[in-house]
mmCIF file of C-alpha atoms and ligand atoms in Angstrom:
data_model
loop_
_atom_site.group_PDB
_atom_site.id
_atom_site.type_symbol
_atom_site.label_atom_id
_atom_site.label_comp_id
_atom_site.label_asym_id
_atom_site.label_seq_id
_atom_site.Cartn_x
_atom_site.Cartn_y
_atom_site.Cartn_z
ATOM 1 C CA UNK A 92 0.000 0.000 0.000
ATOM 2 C CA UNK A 93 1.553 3.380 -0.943
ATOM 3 C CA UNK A 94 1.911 5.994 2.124
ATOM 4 C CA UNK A 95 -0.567 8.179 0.797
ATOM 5 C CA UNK A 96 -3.572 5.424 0.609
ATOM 6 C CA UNK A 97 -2.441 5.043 4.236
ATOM 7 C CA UNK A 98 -3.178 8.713 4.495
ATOM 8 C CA UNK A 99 -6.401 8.138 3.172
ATOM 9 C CA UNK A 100 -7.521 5.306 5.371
ATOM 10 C CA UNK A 101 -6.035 7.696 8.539
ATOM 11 C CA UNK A 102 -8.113 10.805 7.388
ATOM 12 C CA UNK A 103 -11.528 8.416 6.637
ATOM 13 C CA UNK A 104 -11.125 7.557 10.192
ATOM 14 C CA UNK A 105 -10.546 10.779 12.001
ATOM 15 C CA UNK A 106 -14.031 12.614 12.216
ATOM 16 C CA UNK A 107 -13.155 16.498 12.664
ATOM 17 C CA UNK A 108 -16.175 18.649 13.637
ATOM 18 C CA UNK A 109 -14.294 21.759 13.911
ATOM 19 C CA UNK A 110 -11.149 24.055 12.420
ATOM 20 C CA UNK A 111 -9.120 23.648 15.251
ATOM 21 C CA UNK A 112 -5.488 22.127 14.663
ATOM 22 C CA UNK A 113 -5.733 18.110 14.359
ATOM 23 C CA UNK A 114 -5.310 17.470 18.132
ATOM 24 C CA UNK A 115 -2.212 14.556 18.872
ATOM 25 C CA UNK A 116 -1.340 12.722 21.759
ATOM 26 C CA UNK A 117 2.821 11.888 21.723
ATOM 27 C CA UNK A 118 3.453 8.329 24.067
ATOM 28 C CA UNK A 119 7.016 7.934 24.470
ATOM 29 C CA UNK A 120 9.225 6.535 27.526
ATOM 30 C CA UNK A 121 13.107 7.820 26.447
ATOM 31 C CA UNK A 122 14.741 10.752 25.787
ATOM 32 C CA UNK A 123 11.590 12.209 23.595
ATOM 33 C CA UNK A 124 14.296 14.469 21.202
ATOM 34 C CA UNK A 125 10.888 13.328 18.660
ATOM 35 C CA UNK A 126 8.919 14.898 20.807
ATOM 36 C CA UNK A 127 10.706 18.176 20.922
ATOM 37 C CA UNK A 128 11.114 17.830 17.072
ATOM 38 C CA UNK A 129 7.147 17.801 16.927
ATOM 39 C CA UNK A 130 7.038 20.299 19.883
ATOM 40 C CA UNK A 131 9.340 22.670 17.463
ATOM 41 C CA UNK A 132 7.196 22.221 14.629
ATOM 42 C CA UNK A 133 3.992 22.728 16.008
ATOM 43 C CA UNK A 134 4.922 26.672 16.960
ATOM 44 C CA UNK A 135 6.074 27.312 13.175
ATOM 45 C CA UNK A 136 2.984 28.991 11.257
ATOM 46 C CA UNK A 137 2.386 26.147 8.528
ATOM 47 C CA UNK A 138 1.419 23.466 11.269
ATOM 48 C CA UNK A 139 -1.961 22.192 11.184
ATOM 49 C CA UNK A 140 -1.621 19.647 14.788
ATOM 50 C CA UNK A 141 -1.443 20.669 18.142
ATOM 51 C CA UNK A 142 0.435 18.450 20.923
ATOM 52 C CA UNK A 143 -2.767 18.218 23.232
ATOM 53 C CA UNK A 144 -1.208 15.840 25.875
ATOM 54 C CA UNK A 145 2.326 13.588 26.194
ATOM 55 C CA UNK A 146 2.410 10.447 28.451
ATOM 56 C CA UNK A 147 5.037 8.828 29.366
ATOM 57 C CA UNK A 148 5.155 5.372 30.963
ATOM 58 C CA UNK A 149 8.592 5.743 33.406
ATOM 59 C CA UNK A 150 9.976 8.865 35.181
ATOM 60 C CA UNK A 151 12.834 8.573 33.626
ATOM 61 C CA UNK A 152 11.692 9.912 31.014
ATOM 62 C CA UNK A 153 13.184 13.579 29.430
ATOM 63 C CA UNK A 154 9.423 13.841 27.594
ATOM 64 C CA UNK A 155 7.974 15.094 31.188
ATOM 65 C CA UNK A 156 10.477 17.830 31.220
ATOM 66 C CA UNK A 157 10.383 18.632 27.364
ATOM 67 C CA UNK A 158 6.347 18.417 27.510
ATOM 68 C CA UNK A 159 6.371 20.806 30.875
ATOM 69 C CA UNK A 160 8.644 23.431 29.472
ATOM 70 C CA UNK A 161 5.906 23.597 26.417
ATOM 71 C CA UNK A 162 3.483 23.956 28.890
ATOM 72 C CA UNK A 163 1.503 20.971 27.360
ATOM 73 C CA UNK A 164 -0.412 18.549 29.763
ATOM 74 C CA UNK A 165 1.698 15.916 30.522
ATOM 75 C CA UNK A 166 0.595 12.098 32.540
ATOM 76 C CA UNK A 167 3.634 9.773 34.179
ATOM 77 C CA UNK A 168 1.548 6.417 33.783
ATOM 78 C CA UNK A 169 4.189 3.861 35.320
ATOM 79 C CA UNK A 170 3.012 0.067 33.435
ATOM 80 C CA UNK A 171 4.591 -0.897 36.911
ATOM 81 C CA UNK A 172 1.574 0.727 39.387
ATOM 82 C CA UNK A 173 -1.010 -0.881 37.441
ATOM 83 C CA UNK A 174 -1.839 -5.147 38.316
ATOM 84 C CA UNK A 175 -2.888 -5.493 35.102
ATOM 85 C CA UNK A 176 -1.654 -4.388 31.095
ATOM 86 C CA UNK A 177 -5.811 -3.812 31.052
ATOM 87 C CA UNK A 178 -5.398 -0.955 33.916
ATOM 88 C CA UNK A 179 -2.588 0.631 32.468
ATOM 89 C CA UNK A 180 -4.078 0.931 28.962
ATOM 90 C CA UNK A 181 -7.454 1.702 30.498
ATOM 91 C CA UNK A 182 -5.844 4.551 32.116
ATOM 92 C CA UNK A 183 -4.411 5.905 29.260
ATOM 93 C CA UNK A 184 -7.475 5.898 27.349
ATOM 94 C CA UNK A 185 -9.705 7.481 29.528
ATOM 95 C CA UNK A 186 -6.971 10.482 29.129
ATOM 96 C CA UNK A 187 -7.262 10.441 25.389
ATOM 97 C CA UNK A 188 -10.893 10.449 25.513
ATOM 98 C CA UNK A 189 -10.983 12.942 27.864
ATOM 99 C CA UNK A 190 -8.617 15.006 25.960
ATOM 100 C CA UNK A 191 -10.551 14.308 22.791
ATOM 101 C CA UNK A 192 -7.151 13.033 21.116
ATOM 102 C CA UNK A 193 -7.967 12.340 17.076
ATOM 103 C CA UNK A 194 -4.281 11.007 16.355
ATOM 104 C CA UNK A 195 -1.839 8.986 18.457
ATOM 105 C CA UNK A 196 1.836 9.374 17.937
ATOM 106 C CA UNK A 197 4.116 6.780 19.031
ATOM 107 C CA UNK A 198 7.958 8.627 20.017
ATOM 108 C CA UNK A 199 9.774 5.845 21.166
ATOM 109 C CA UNK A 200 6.593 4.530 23.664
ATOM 110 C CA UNK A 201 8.785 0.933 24.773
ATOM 111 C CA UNK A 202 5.336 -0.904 24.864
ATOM 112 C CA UNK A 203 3.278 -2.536 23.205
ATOM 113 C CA UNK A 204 -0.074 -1.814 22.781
ATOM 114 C CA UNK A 205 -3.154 -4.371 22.947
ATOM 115 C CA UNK A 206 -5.922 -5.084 20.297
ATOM 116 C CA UNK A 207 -8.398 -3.804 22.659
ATOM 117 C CA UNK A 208 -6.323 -0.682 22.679
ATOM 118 C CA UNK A 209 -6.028 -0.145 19.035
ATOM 119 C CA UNK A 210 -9.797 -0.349 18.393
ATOM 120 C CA UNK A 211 -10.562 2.545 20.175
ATOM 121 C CA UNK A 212 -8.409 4.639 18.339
ATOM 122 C CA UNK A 213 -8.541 2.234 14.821
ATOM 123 C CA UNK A 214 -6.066 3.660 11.979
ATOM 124 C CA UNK A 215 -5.429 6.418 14.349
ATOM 125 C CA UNK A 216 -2.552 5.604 15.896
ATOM 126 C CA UNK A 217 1.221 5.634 14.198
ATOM 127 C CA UNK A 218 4.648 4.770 15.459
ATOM 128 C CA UNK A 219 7.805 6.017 14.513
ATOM 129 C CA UNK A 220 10.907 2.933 14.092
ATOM 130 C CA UNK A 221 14.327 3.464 13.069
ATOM 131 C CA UNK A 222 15.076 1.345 10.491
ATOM 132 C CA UNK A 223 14.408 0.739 6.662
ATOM 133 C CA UNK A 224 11.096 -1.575 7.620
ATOM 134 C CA UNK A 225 10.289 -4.210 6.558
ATOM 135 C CA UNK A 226 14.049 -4.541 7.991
ATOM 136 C CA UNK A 227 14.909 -5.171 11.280
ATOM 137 C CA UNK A 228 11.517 -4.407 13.231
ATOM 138 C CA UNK A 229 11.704 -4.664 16.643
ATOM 139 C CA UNK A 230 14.377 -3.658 19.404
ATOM 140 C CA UNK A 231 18.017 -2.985 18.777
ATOM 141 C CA UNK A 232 17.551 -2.112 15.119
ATOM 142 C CA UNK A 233 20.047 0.385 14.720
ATOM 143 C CA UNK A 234 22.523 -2.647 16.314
ATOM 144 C CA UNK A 235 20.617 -4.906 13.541
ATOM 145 C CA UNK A 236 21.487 -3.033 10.728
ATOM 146 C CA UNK A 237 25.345 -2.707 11.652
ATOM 147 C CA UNK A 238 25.768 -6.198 12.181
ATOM 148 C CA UNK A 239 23.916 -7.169 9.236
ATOM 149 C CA UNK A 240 26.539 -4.666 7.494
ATOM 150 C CA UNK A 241 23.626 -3.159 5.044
ATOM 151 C CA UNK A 242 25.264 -0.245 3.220
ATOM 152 C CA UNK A 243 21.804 1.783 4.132
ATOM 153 C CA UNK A 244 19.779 2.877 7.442
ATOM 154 C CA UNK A 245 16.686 4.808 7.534
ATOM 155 C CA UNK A 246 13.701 5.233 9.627
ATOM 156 C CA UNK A 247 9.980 4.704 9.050
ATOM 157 C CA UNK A 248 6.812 6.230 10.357
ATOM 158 C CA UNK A 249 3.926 3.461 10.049
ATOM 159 C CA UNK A 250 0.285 2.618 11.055
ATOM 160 C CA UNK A 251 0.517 1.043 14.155
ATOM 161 C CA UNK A 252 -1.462 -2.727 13.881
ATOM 162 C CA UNK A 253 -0.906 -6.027 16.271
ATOM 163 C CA UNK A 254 2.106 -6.672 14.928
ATOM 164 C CA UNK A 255 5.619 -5.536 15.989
ATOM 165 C CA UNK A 256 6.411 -2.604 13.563
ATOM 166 C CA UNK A 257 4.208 -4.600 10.926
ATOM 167 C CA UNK A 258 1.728 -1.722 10.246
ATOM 168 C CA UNK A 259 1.112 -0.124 6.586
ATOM 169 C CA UNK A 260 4.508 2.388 5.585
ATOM 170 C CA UNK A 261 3.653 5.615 5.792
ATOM 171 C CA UNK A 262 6.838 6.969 4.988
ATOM 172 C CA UNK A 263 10.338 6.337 4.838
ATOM 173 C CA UNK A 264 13.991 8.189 5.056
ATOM 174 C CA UNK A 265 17.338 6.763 4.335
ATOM 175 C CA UNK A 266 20.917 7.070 5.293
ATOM 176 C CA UNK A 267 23.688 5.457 3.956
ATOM 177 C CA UNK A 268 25.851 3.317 6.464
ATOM 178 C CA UNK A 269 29.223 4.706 6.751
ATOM 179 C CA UNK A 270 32.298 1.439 7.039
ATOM 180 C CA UNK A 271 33.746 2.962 10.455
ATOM 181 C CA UNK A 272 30.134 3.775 11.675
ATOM 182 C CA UNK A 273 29.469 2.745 15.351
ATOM 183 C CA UNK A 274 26.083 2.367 17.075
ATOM 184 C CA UNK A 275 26.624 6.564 18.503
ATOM 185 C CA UNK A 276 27.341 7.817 15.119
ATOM 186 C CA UNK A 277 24.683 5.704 12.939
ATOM 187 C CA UNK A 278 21.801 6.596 15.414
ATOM 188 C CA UNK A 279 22.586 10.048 15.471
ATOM 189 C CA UNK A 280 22.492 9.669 11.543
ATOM 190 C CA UNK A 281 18.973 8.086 11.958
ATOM 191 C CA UNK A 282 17.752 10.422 14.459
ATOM 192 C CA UNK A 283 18.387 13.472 12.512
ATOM 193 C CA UNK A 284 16.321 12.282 9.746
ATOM 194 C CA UNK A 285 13.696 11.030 12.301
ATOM 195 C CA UNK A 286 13.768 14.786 13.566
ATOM 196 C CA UNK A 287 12.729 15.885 9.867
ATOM 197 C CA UNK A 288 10.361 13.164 9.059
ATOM 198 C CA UNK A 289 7.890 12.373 11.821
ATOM 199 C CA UNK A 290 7.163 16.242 12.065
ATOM 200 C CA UNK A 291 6.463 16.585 8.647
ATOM 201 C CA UNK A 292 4.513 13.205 8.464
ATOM 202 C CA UNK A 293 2.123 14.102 11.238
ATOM 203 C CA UNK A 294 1.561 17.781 9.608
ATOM 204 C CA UNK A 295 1.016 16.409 6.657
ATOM 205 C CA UNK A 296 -2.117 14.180 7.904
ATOM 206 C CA UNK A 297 -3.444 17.322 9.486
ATOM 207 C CA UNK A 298 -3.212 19.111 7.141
ATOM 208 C CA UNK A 299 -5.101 15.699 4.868
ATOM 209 C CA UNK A 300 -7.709 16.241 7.485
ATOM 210 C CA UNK A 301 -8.883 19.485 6.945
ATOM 211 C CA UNK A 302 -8.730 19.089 2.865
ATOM 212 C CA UNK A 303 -10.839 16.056 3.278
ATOM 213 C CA UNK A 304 -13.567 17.691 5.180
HETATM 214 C C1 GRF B 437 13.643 6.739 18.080
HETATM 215 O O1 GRF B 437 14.853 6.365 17.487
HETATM 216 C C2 GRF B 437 12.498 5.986 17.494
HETATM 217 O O2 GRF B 437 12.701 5.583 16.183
HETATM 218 C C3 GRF B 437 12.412 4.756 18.377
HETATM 219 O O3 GRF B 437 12.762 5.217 19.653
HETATM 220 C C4 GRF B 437 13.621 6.347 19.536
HETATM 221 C C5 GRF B 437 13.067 7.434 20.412
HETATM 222 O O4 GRF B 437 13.990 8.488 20.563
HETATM 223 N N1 GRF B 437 11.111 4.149 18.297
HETATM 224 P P1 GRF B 437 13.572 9.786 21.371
HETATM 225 O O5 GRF B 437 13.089 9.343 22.720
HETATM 226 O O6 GRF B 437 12.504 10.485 20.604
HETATM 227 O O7 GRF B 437 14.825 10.615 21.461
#
């Protein structure tokens, strides 16, 4: 399926009663430099989303801290307070319902989410992976793609479905793979493109949205 009939099948889902910028909800758990890249994007003029709410699922976390100095709502939802992978989803959901979130954005969110969880928010929720996928899904795929000495890297922004990075390709960028590249200096490669493409991705299915309406 081409990334823009993947656009299509996001956009027939999302049901926008207003003008308002699409409203997003960013999940991540590390460092969330994605989440600052969509933070930065969303204050330039052209952007058509608006981070409504980030949660993260472990203090650790640099989102918190990114989402706070943004002033955007932000939930720590440890998986470890809740008896159940149930709870902890259940929680999260009754935040994005609250928050009347229309699409999910998955920054480097380490878990993975159930079926029960993706049919409340069907074909609206995408992840972000670095690597070329179908290639290496999974963790450690920056790792994979060294070891499997590929001369090219990349990242991909998908649908998210039950599978492990398996959804529809949304879109794709790619770096070549450098002979004295370590795992620091590839990922740093990869990130930089991720800091272009998710950004643009997500703006781009806004701005879908509102032509579709
Ligand atoms: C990114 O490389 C993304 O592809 C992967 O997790 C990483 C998150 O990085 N899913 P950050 O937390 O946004 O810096």
């Amino acid at each position: 399926m081409s990334g823009e009939l993947v656009i299509k099948s996001i956009i027939s889902s999302i049901i926008k009663n207003d003008n308002k910028p699409l409203s997003i909800a960013v999940l991540a758990s590390g460092n969330g430099s994605n989440l600052q890249a969509l933070i930065d994007f969303s204050k330039r003029p052209t952007s058509s989303y608006a981070i409504k709410t980030v949660i993260v699922n472990t203090k650790f976390s640099k989102a918190l801290e990114r989402a706070d100095k943004a002033c955007i709502n932000n939930h720590l939802i440890d998986h470890n307070d809740f008896p159940s992978k149930s709870a902890f989803e259940k929680k999260i959901l009754s935040i994005l319902l609250e928050e009347e979130i229309e699409l999910i954005v998955l920054a480097g969110f380490m878990r993975v989410l159930s079926r029960n969880f993706l049919r409340h928010f069907e074909n609206r929720i995408i992840n972000l992976h670095p690597s070329l996928l179908p290639k290496h899904p999974g963790l450690d795929a920056i790792n994979k793609a060294l070891l499997a000495k590929d001369e090219t890297a990349g990242c991909t922004v998908h649908l998210v479905d039950e599978g492990l990075d398996t959804g529809p390709i949304i879109a794709q960028a790619s770096c070549p793979i450098f002979h004295d590249d370590d795992l620091e200096a590839l990922k740093k490669r990869i990130q930089s493109l991720e800091h272009e493409l998710l950004p643009k991705v997500v703006n781009h299915i806004a701005q879908s949205v509102f032509k579709g309406q």
